[in-house]
């Protein structure tokens, strides 16, 4: 008989405490600890709960194990396949995480449509939407699949029964937070439920060799159990990001046992679902006008292994607060603070009486230190109220002494800027290309921030 006990569990990271705490000592989030009643699970009850994979396994010589390439199959989208490391691996467990409404169900349903047309038997467990709602969505997405079964069910044990009867090749659980196991007393969406359901699904995927996609919601305030607590159990974590109110979505993997985590996929959410963006270079600067305003600069940032030109904007205005405000959207806040400090100390800008707002246009997050130079120039030009020519692009990391440090994949970045018609590019000296002959593109190599500033403003001089 299992012993009942009460514990407080952080819904963000899974930290457990015997008493209530306002702030989680593990992830520093406030108000995320929720009381859960849980059984102390014994080894025999783990076996009972999982119902599968209970037989003793025998060791096999590595050389005797065969794993051929045909064990992978395409998702139907090049962008998705790239992030997966070349398609789905048979029998793997993939977690697709993202904020509610970002398009996770849409992406997976579209992929299911393709897989079913290739003869795969699919079971789509919809724990959030009714069968009718899913049908309406499928019609909107123009999916007419023969081999796609929909199950509107929230109980894990019932789902298992159906899977064992149907024996699908591909299983989707939408979403992990909406299903529950009868063996656990806490409510669905709690850490214990989410963890237990995922563990059982992992065993099922491996035992029956079914490729399984689990959809998991992420909320910023951590009110529901986050996919963080599942990361160690699954083979790959695919995050779907972007601004819900804008059309572009970025797919990236934060963990992948079968491929690189450097790849990203780009999609466009339209009236009829998601479409791939195959040449993403210029999508974020498409709306930019010819006469650039002060405080705007184009940087060549890398998203995964691909260059992406994005506009960075800054607004520097006189402050009315006792301590000036620094707001950053799309670039890490501490990185912006560092750049402001370098501008004050090495360029001599006095920004202590000014509020500074930095924004990456297009609602995307840039996680590339090469954007430093763009942020510095955007702040500097807004402060001085001067503009940089709209045919100029930059990239480079800024060090604390004001030096410009080299970045990865410089040549690819330069070529992308050239392809999109830029006439001047300011790059770190360490990245100076030795053998690159690009007509009409002036490459300026700089080693200090002050040089970059004077080069960017050169056209201002008569
Ligand atoms: P959805 O896949 O339901 O998001 P999630 O499963 O991540 O919660 O996507 C919902 C949003 O996508 C919704 O706000 C409407 C939008 N959408 C479109 O713009 N076009 C479409 O064809 C579909 C199906 C959805
Ligand atoms: Mg959904």
Short mmCIF file of C-alpha atoms and ligand atoms in Angstrom, two decimals:
data_model
loop_
_atom_site.label_atom_id
_atom_site.label_comp_id
_atom_site.label_asym_id
_atom_site.label_seq_id
_atom_site.Cartn_x
_atom_site.Cartn_y
_atom_site.Cartn_z
CA UNK A 1 0.00 0.00 0.00
CA UNK A 2 1.42 3.34 -0.98
CA UNK A 3 1.98 5.92 1.74
CA UNK A 4 0.25 9.28 1.15
CA UNK A 5 2.23 12.41 1.82
CA UNK A 6 1.94 16.07 1.05
CA UNK A 7 4.65 18.12 -0.56
CA UNK A 8 5.03 21.49 -2.22
CA UNK A 9 6.27 21.26 -5.78
CA UNK A 10 7.56 24.10 -7.97
CA UNK A 11 5.50 23.97 -11.17
CA UNK A 12 8.33 25.53 -13.11
CA UNK A 13 11.32 23.36 -12.31
CA UNK A 14 9.97 20.47 -10.20
CA UNK A 15 11.75 21.47 -6.95
CA UNK A 16 10.13 19.77 -3.96
CA UNK A 17 9.79 21.18 -0.46
CA UNK A 18 8.04 19.76 2.64
CA UNK A 19 6.60 23.21 3.43
CA UNK A 20 5.31 26.19 1.47
CA UNK A 21 7.87 28.66 0.16
CA UNK A 22 7.05 31.92 -1.61
CA UNK A 23 10.13 31.78 -3.81
CA UNK A 24 11.55 28.62 -5.34
CA UNK A 25 15.20 28.26 -4.21
CA UNK A 26 16.01 26.32 -7.40
CA UNK A 27 14.70 28.55 -10.19
CA UNK A 28 14.04 31.77 -8.18
CA UNK A 29 10.45 32.07 -9.45
CA UNK A 30 7.81 33.46 -7.08
CA UNK A 31 4.50 31.79 -6.24
CA UNK A 32 5.12 28.64 -8.26
CA UNK A 33 5.00 26.10 -5.39
CA UNK A 34 1.74 24.17 -5.30
CA UNK A 35 0.67 21.55 -2.79
CA UNK A 36 0.50 18.05 -4.18
CA UNK A 37 -0.50 14.80 -2.53
CA UNK A 38 1.69 12.06 -3.77
CA UNK A 39 2.33 8.42 -3.12
CA UNK A 40 5.79 7.23 -2.24
CA UNK A 41 6.12 4.99 -5.25
CA UNK A 42 7.69 1.63 -4.70
CA UNK A 43 9.58 -0.25 -7.41
CA UNK A 44 6.74 -2.73 -7.87
CA UNK A 45 4.16 0.01 -8.31
CA UNK A 46 6.35 1.71 -10.94
CA UNK A 47 6.18 -1.53 -12.91
CA UNK A 48 2.44 -1.74 -12.36
CA UNK A 49 1.93 1.83 -13.49
CA UNK A 50 3.91 1.51 -16.64
CA UNK A 51 2.45 -1.78 -17.68
CA UNK A 52 5.12 -2.15 -20.31
CA UNK A 53 8.83 -2.72 -20.44
CA UNK A 54 8.84 -4.77 -17.28
CA UNK A 55 10.75 -7.75 -18.65
CA UNK A 56 14.44 -7.99 -17.82
CA UNK A 57 16.63 -6.83 -20.70
CA UNK A 58 19.78 -8.65 -21.79
CA UNK A 59 23.06 -6.92 -22.75
CA UNK A 60 23.86 -6.83 -26.49
CA UNK A 61 27.22 -6.20 -28.13
CA UNK A 62 27.37 -2.76 -29.76
CA UNK A 63 28.69 -4.33 -32.96
CA UNK A 64 25.69 -6.63 -33.13
CA UNK A 65 23.19 -3.80 -33.03
CA UNK A 66 22.02 -2.59 -36.42
CA UNK A 67 20.62 0.88 -36.95
CA UNK A 68 20.27 1.93 -40.55
CA UNK A 69 19.40 5.32 -41.99
CA UNK A 70 15.97 4.13 -43.14
CA UNK A 71 14.90 4.37 -39.50
CA UNK A 72 14.42 8.07 -40.15
CA UNK A 73 11.45 9.52 -41.99
CA UNK A 74 10.61 13.01 -43.14
CA UNK A 75 8.11 15.25 -41.36
CA UNK A 76 7.05 16.66 -44.72
CA UNK A 77 8.79 19.98 -44.07
CA UNK A 78 12.43 20.64 -44.83
CA UNK A 79 12.58 23.24 -42.08
CA UNK A 80 11.21 20.81 -39.50
CA UNK A 81 13.47 17.97 -40.71
CA UNK A 82 16.53 20.18 -40.37
CA UNK A 83 15.73 20.91 -36.73
CA UNK A 84 15.09 17.22 -36.07
CA UNK A 85 18.52 16.41 -37.52
CA UNK A 86 17.17 14.86 -40.74
CA UNK A 87 13.63 13.78 -39.92
CA UNK A 88 11.91 11.77 -37.20
CA UNK A 89 13.78 8.79 -35.78
CA UNK A 90 11.63 5.70 -35.42
CA UNK A 91 10.69 5.01 -31.81
CA UNK A 92 11.92 8.36 -30.52
CA UNK A 93 10.10 10.64 -28.09
CA UNK A 94 9.97 14.29 -29.06
CA UNK A 95 8.71 17.14 -26.94
CA UNK A 96 7.32 20.13 -28.84
CA UNK A 97 7.17 23.06 -26.46
CA UNK A 98 5.89 26.59 -26.84
CA UNK A 99 3.49 29.18 -25.50
CA UNK A 100 -0.23 28.53 -25.88
CA UNK A 101 -1.50 29.68 -29.28
CA UNK A 102 1.88 29.76 -30.98
CA UNK A 103 0.95 26.99 -33.45
CA UNK A 104 2.19 23.69 -32.01
CA UNK A 105 -1.02 21.76 -32.77
CA UNK A 106 -1.12 23.27 -36.25
CA UNK A 107 2.47 22.25 -37.05
CA UNK A 108 2.07 18.69 -35.81
CA UNK A 109 -1.32 18.21 -37.47
CA UNK A 110 0.10 19.41 -40.80
CA UNK A 111 2.98 16.99 -40.41
CA UNK A 112 0.51 14.21 -39.57
CA UNK A 113 -1.34 15.00 -42.80
CA UNK A 114 1.87 14.44 -44.77
CA UNK A 115 2.83 11.27 -42.87
CA UNK A 116 -0.60 9.77 -43.41
CA UNK A 117 -0.30 10.43 -47.15
CA UNK A 118 2.90 8.38 -47.01
CA UNK A 119 1.01 5.43 -45.56
CA UNK A 120 1.83 5.84 -41.88
CA UNK A 121 -0.86 4.97 -39.35
CA UNK A 122 -1.28 7.88 -36.97
CA UNK A 123 -3.07 8.34 -33.68
CA UNK A 124 -3.61 11.96 -32.69
CA UNK A 125 -4.73 12.17 -29.07
CA UNK A 126 -6.44 15.48 -28.59
CA UNK A 127 -6.94 16.12 -24.91
CA UNK A 128 -7.74 19.79 -25.39
CA UNK A 129 -9.95 19.95 -28.46
CA UNK A 130 -12.97 17.89 -29.41
CA UNK A 131 -12.97 15.72 -32.53
CA UNK A 132 -15.21 18.25 -34.28
CA UNK A 133 -12.87 21.14 -33.50
CA UNK A 134 -9.98 19.14 -34.90
CA UNK A 135 -11.95 18.35 -38.03
CA UNK A 136 -12.61 22.06 -38.59
CA UNK A 137 -8.92 22.78 -38.14
CA UNK A 138 -7.96 19.97 -40.53
CA UNK A 139 -10.33 21.35 -43.17
CA UNK A 140 -8.84 24.80 -42.77
CA UNK A 141 -5.40 23.26 -43.28
CA UNK A 142 -6.65 21.23 -46.24
CA UNK A 143 -5.76 17.90 -44.65
CA UNK A 144 -7.70 14.93 -45.98
CA UNK A 145 -5.92 11.99 -44.47
CA UNK A 146 -6.98 8.34 -44.68
CA UNK A 147 -4.79 6.94 -41.98
CA UNK A 148 -5.18 9.59 -39.31
CA UNK A 149 -7.14 8.55 -36.22
CA UNK A 150 -8.31 11.16 -33.74
CA UNK A 151 -8.90 10.29 -30.10
CA UNK A 152 -10.42 12.83 -27.79
CA UNK A 153 -9.31 11.45 -24.44
CA UNK A 154 -7.61 12.69 -21.31
CA UNK A 155 -7.04 9.50 -19.31
CA UNK A 156 -3.60 7.97 -19.87
CA UNK A 157 -4.75 4.42 -19.16
CA UNK A 158 -7.46 4.67 -21.83
CA UNK A 159 -4.96 6.13 -24.29
CA UNK A 160 -2.67 3.14 -23.65
CA UNK A 161 -5.53 0.72 -24.36
CA UNK A 162 -6.22 2.40 -27.70
CA UNK A 163 -2.53 2.47 -28.64
CA UNK A 164 -2.18 -1.24 -27.90
CA UNK A 165 -5.23 -2.05 -30.05
CA UNK A 166 -4.48 0.31 -32.93
CA UNK A 167 -0.66 -0.13 -33.02
CA UNK A 168 0.02 3.22 -34.75
CA UNK A 169 3.37 4.15 -36.32
CA UNK A 170 3.12 7.70 -35.05
CA UNK A 171 1.52 8.96 -31.85
CA UNK A 172 0.74 12.56 -30.89
CA UNK A 173 -0.25 13.66 -27.38
CA UNK A 174 -1.79 17.14 -27.43
CA UNK A 175 -1.03 18.20 -24.75
CA UNK A 176 0.88 16.53 -21.91
CA UNK A 177 -0.61 19.03 -19.41
CA UNK A 178 -4.17 18.01 -20.27
CA UNK A 179 -3.84 14.27 -19.68
CA UNK A 180 -3.83 12.47 -16.35
CA UNK A 181 -2.99 9.07 -14.95
CA UNK A 182 -5.47 7.42 -12.58
CA UNK A 183 -2.57 6.19 -10.48
CA UNK A 184 -1.69 9.71 -9.35
CA UNK A 185 -4.01 11.69 -7.14
CA UNK A 186 -2.94 15.22 -8.04
CA UNK A 187 -4.72 17.17 -10.77
CA UNK A 188 -3.69 17.09 -14.45
CA UNK A 189 -1.02 19.63 -15.32
CA UNK A 190 0.74 19.25 -11.96
CA UNK A 191 4.39 18.25 -11.84
CA UNK A 192 3.66 14.71 -10.59
CA UNK A 193 1.08 14.06 -13.31
CA UNK A 194 3.13 15.54 -16.13
CA UNK A 195 6.26 13.66 -15.07
CA UNK A 196 4.48 10.36 -14.58
CA UNK A 197 2.53 10.56 -17.87
CA UNK A 198 5.71 11.43 -19.77
CA UNK A 199 7.61 8.56 -18.15
CA UNK A 200 4.91 6.08 -19.11
CA UNK A 201 4.80 7.43 -22.67
CA UNK A 202 8.58 7.13 -22.91
CA UNK A 203 8.35 3.45 -21.99
CA UNK A 204 5.53 2.95 -24.46
CA UNK A 205 7.46 4.64 -27.29
CA UNK A 206 10.55 2.49 -26.70
CA UNK A 207 8.69 -0.76 -26.05
CA UNK A 208 6.32 -0.55 -29.04
CA UNK A 209 8.77 1.38 -31.24
CA UNK A 210 6.28 4.16 -31.92
CA UNK A 211 7.53 7.62 -32.79
CA UNK A 212 5.80 9.83 -30.24
CA UNK A 213 5.38 13.58 -30.22
CA UNK A 214 4.35 15.19 -26.95
CA UNK A 215 3.07 18.74 -27.08
CA UNK A 216 3.77 20.81 -23.98
CA UNK A 217 2.73 24.35 -23.13
CA UNK A 218 5.15 26.81 -21.62
CA UNK A 219 3.89 29.79 -19.70
CA UNK A 220 6.06 32.68 -18.65
CA UNK A 221 4.68 32.80 -15.09
CA UNK A 222 5.16 29.05 -14.55
CA UNK A 223 1.55 28.46 -13.45
CA UNK A 224 1.48 25.09 -15.17
CA UNK A 225 4.17 22.45 -14.99
CA UNK A 226 6.76 23.42 -17.57
CA UNK A 227 8.45 21.13 -20.08
CA UNK A 228 11.75 21.77 -18.24
CA UNK A 229 10.98 18.88 -15.92
CA UNK A 230 10.59 16.55 -18.90
CA UNK A 231 13.76 17.44 -20.76
CA UNK A 232 15.85 14.59 -19.38
CA UNK A 233 13.26 11.97 -20.34
CA UNK A 234 12.74 12.81 -24.00
CA UNK A 235 15.09 12.35 -26.97
CA UNK A 236 14.57 15.80 -28.41
CA UNK A 237 13.08 19.09 -27.26
CA UNK A 238 11.81 21.25 -30.10
CA UNK A 239 10.79 24.77 -29.13
CA UNK A 240 8.36 26.78 -31.19
CA UNK A 241 8.89 30.48 -30.66
CA UNK A 242 7.78 33.80 -32.01
CA UNK A 243 5.29 36.51 -31.37
CA UNK A 244 1.72 35.21 -31.32
CA UNK A 245 0.54 38.42 -32.96
CA UNK A 246 3.10 38.33 -35.79
CA UNK A 247 3.28 35.78 -38.54
CA UNK A 248 6.83 34.44 -38.18
CA UNK A 249 7.65 31.41 -36.07
CA UNK A 250 11.04 29.93 -35.28
CA UNK A 251 11.50 26.26 -34.57
CA UNK A 252 14.66 25.29 -32.72
CA UNK A 253 15.89 22.30 -30.78
CA UNK A 254 17.30 22.79 -27.30
CA UNK A 255 18.14 19.11 -26.96
CA UNK A 256 18.53 16.49 -29.65
CA UNK A 257 19.98 13.03 -29.19
CA UNK A 258 19.97 12.52 -32.97
CA UNK A 259 21.20 15.80 -34.40
CA UNK A 260 22.65 19.23 -33.89
CA UNK A 261 20.99 21.80 -31.67
CA UNK A 262 22.33 24.56 -33.90
CA UNK A 263 19.69 24.33 -36.58
CA UNK A 264 16.57 26.44 -36.77
CA UNK A 265 13.51 26.27 -38.97
CA UNK A 266 11.41 29.22 -40.04
CA UNK A 267 7.69 29.22 -40.66
CA UNK A 268 5.07 31.71 -41.60
CA UNK A 269 1.61 31.40 -40.02
CA UNK A 270 -1.07 32.28 -42.52
CA UNK A 271 -4.77 31.76 -43.06
CA UNK A 272 -4.23 28.17 -44.13
CA UNK A 273 -1.69 27.15 -41.55
CA UNK A 274 2.08 27.17 -41.46
CA UNK A 275 4.25 27.62 -44.51
CA UNK A 276 8.01 27.18 -44.65
CA UNK A 277 10.26 30.17 -45.15
CA UNK A 278 13.10 28.84 -47.27
CA UNK A 279 15.13 32.03 -47.79
CA UNK A 280 14.88 33.74 -44.44
CA UNK A 281 17.69 36.28 -44.94
CA UNK A 282 15.56 39.34 -45.53
CA UNK A 283 12.18 38.60 -43.98
CA UNK A 284 12.73 40.80 -40.96
CA UNK A 285 13.85 43.85 -42.88
CA UNK A 286 11.25 43.71 -45.66
CA UNK A 287 9.22 46.62 -44.30
CA UNK A 288 12.15 48.94 -43.72
CA UNK A 289 11.93 52.31 -45.44
CA UNK A 290 14.73 53.84 -47.51
CA UNK A 291 15.34 56.87 -45.34
CA UNK A 292 16.45 55.37 -42.07
CA UNK A 293 15.74 57.16 -38.86
CA UNK A 294 18.34 57.70 -36.16
CA UNK A 295 18.63 54.70 -33.86
CA UNK A 296 18.11 52.04 -36.52
CA UNK A 297 20.76 49.65 -37.78
CA UNK A 298 20.85 46.33 -39.63
CA UNK A 299 22.87 43.48 -38.14
CA UNK A 300 23.70 40.15 -39.69
CA UNK A 301 22.84 37.79 -36.86
CA UNK A 302 23.03 34.03 -36.98
CA UNK A 303 20.04 31.97 -36.06
CA UNK A 304 21.49 28.51 -35.69
CA UNK A 305 23.66 28.07 -38.73
CA UNK A 306 21.82 30.55 -40.94
CA UNK A 307 22.42 34.25 -41.38
CA UNK A 308 19.47 36.50 -40.74
CA UNK A 309 19.41 40.24 -41.30
CA UNK A 310 17.50 42.01 -38.58
CA UNK A 311 16.88 45.62 -37.73
CA UNK A 312 17.85 46.77 -34.25
CA UNK A 313 16.23 49.95 -33.01
CA UNK A 314 17.11 52.07 -30.04
CA UNK A 315 15.44 55.09 -28.52
CA UNK A 316 17.43 57.26 -26.17
CA UNK A 317 15.34 59.94 -24.49
CA UNK A 318 15.74 62.24 -21.52
CA UNK A 319 14.61 60.56 -18.32
CA UNK A 320 11.96 61.70 -15.87
CA UNK A 321 12.70 58.95 -13.39
CA UNK A 322 15.14 59.08 -10.47
CA UNK A 323 16.98 56.12 -12.03
CA UNK A 324 16.94 56.01 -15.84
CA UNK A 325 15.06 53.14 -17.46
CA UNK A 326 16.70 50.47 -19.59
CA UNK A 327 14.29 48.29 -21.57
CA UNK A 328 15.34 45.54 -23.93
CA UNK A 329 13.13 43.42 -26.19
CA UNK A 330 14.67 40.62 -28.22
CA UNK A 331 18.21 41.03 -26.83
CA UNK A 332 19.39 39.84 -23.43
CA UNK A 333 19.00 42.65 -20.91
CA UNK A 334 22.44 42.26 -19.29
CA UNK A 335 24.11 42.34 -22.69
CA UNK A 336 22.49 45.71 -23.38
CA UNK A 337 23.67 47.02 -19.99
CA UNK A 338 27.21 45.92 -20.81
CA UNK A 339 27.12 47.72 -24.16
CA UNK A 340 25.78 50.91 -22.50
CA UNK A 341 28.67 50.77 -20.00
CA UNK A 342 31.22 50.36 -22.83
CA UNK A 343 29.66 53.29 -24.74
CA UNK A 344 29.93 55.49 -21.64
CA UNK A 345 33.47 54.54 -20.76
CA UNK A 346 35.13 54.04 -24.17
CA UNK A 347 33.21 56.43 -26.43
CA UNK A 348 32.47 59.01 -23.78
CA UNK A 349 28.67 59.13 -24.16
CA UNK A 350 26.96 60.36 -21.01
CA UNK A 351 23.83 58.24 -20.87
CA UNK A 352 23.15 58.53 -17.14
CA UNK A 353 20.30 61.04 -17.63
CA UNK A 354 18.62 59.12 -20.44
CA UNK A 355 16.14 56.26 -20.71
CA UNK A 356 17.21 53.65 -23.26
CA UNK A 357 14.86 51.33 -25.12
CA UNK A 358 16.32 48.63 -27.40
CA UNK A 359 14.14 46.55 -29.67
CA UNK A 360 14.66 43.84 -32.30
CA UNK A 361 12.13 44.42 -35.05
CA UNK A 362 9.97 41.44 -36.02
CA UNK A 363 9.35 40.03 -32.55
CA UNK A 364 12.24 37.60 -32.55
CA UNK A 365 14.89 36.94 -29.93
CA UNK A 366 18.49 37.30 -31.03
CA UNK A 367 20.88 35.08 -29.16
CA UNK A 368 24.07 36.02 -30.98
CA UNK A 369 26.87 38.16 -29.55
CA UNK A 370 27.52 39.47 -33.09
CA UNK A 371 24.51 41.76 -32.59
CA UNK A 372 26.52 43.80 -30.00
CA UNK A 373 27.87 46.21 -32.57
CA UNK A 374 24.37 46.84 -33.93
CA UNK A 375 23.03 47.60 -30.45
CA UNK A 376 25.91 50.00 -29.73
CA UNK A 377 25.46 51.87 -33.01
CA UNK A 378 21.67 52.04 -32.60
CA UNK A 379 22.04 53.59 -29.13
CA UNK A 380 24.78 55.95 -30.24
CA UNK A 381 22.92 57.22 -33.33
CA UNK A 382 19.69 57.72 -31.38
CA UNK A 383 21.57 59.67 -28.70
CA UNK A 384 23.30 61.92 -31.23
CA UNK A 385 20.21 62.02 -33.51
CA UNK A 386 22.09 61.04 -36.64
CA UNK A 387 21.42 58.16 -38.97
CA UNK A 388 23.50 55.47 -40.63
CA UNK A 389 23.06 54.85 -44.36
CA UNK A 390 20.34 52.27 -45.00
CA UNK A 391 22.65 50.22 -47.22
CA UNK A 392 25.03 49.55 -44.31
CA UNK A 393 25.02 46.34 -42.28
CA UNK A 394 27.21 45.42 -39.31
CA UNK A 395 28.18 42.56 -37.04
CA UNK A 396 30.74 42.09 -34.25
CA UNK A 397 31.00 41.29 -30.58
CA UNK A 398 32.03 44.09 -28.23
CA UNK A 399 34.56 43.42 -25.47
CA UNK A 400 34.75 45.37 -22.22
CA UNK A 401 37.80 47.35 -23.33
CA UNK A 402 35.95 48.55 -26.40
CA UNK A 403 37.53 46.07 -28.78
CA UNK A 404 35.54 44.41 -31.56
CA UNK A 405 35.90 40.66 -31.35
CA UNK A 406 35.52 38.25 -34.23
CA UNK A 407 32.43 36.11 -34.76
CA UNK A 408 31.67 32.71 -36.23
CA UNK A 409 30.74 32.14 -39.87
CA UNK A 410 31.79 35.61 -40.96
CA UNK A 411 32.01 34.77 -44.66
CA UNK A 412 28.47 33.42 -44.75
CA UNK A 413 27.24 36.61 -43.07
CA UNK A 414 29.09 38.86 -45.52
CA UNK A 415 27.75 36.94 -48.51
CA UNK A 416 24.19 37.17 -47.21
CA UNK A 417 24.46 40.97 -46.82
CA UNK A 418 25.88 41.15 -50.36
CA UNK A 419 23.07 38.98 -51.71
CA UNK A 420 20.50 41.33 -50.23
CA UNK A 421 22.04 44.38 -51.87
CA UNK A 422 23.92 46.02 -49.01
CA UNK A 423 26.75 48.28 -50.12
CA UNK A 424 28.82 48.48 -46.97
CA UNK A 425 29.45 46.08 -44.14
CA UNK A 426 31.38 46.78 -40.93
CA UNK A 427 32.98 43.67 -39.50
CA UNK A 428 35.62 42.71 -36.88
CA UNK A 429 39.24 42.87 -38.06
CA UNK A 430 39.72 39.26 -36.99
CA UNK A 431 37.13 38.25 -39.56
CA UNK A 432 38.76 40.06 -42.51
CA UNK A 433 38.13 37.79 -45.51
CA UNK A 434 41.29 36.84 -47.36
CA UNK A 435 39.84 35.88 -50.69
CA UNK A 436 36.43 37.38 -51.17
CA UNK A 437 35.78 39.48 -54.22
CA UNK A 438 32.33 40.97 -53.96
CA UNK A 439 31.72 43.81 -56.36
CA UNK A 440 29.82 46.82 -54.98
CA UNK A 441 30.24 45.71 -51.35
CA UNK A 442 32.67 47.73 -49.26
CA UNK A 443 34.00 45.65 -46.39
CA UNK A 444 35.28 47.75 -43.48
CA UNK A 445 37.32 45.86 -40.89
CA UNK A 446 37.53 47.45 -37.44
CA UNK A 447 39.28 46.50 -34.24
CA UNK A 448 37.86 49.14 -31.85
CA UNK A 449 34.34 50.41 -31.25
CA UNK A 450 35.44 53.99 -31.91
CA UNK A 451 36.58 52.98 -35.42
CA UNK A 452 33.25 51.29 -36.08
CA UNK A 453 31.40 54.43 -34.99
CA UNK A 454 33.39 56.74 -37.25
CA UNK A 455 33.09 54.33 -40.19
CA UNK A 456 29.32 53.97 -39.75
CA UNK A 457 28.89 57.75 -39.77
CA UNK A 458 31.29 58.44 -42.62
CA UNK A 459 28.62 59.34 -45.20
CA UNK A 460 27.58 62.21 -42.92
CA UNK A 461 30.80 64.02 -43.79
CA UNK A 462 30.79 66.06 -46.96
P1 LIG B 1 -2.47 26.35 -32.36
O1 LIG B 1 -1.81 25.37 -33.26
O2 LIG B 1 -3.83 25.99 -31.85
O3 LIG B 1 -1.53 26.71 -31.13
P2 LIG B 1 -1.06 25.82 -29.90
O4 LIG B 1 -1.39 24.43 -30.20
O5 LIG B 1 0.43 26.10 -29.84
O6 LIG B 1 -1.74 26.34 -28.70
O7 LIG B 1 -2.51 27.72 -33.16
C1 LIG B 1 -3.38 28.65 -32.77
C2 LIG B 1 -3.18 29.97 -33.45
O8 LIG B 1 -2.81 29.88 -34.80
C3 LIG B 1 -4.52 30.65 -33.41
O9 LIG B 1 -4.36 31.84 -32.69
C4 LIG B 1 -4.90 30.87 -34.81
C5 LIG B 1 -3.67 30.67 -35.60
N1 LIG B 1 -3.93 29.97 -36.87
C6 LIG B 1 -3.78 30.64 -38.05
O10 LIG B 1 -3.45 31.83 -38.08
N2 LIG B 1 -3.99 29.99 -39.24
C7 LIG B 1 -4.37 28.68 -39.28
O11 LIG B 1 -4.55 28.12 -40.36
C8 LIG B 1 -4.51 27.98 -38.03
C9 LIG B 1 -4.94 26.55 -38.01
C10 LIG B 1 -4.29 28.66 -36.87
MG1 LIG B 2 -2.92 23.26 -29.27
#
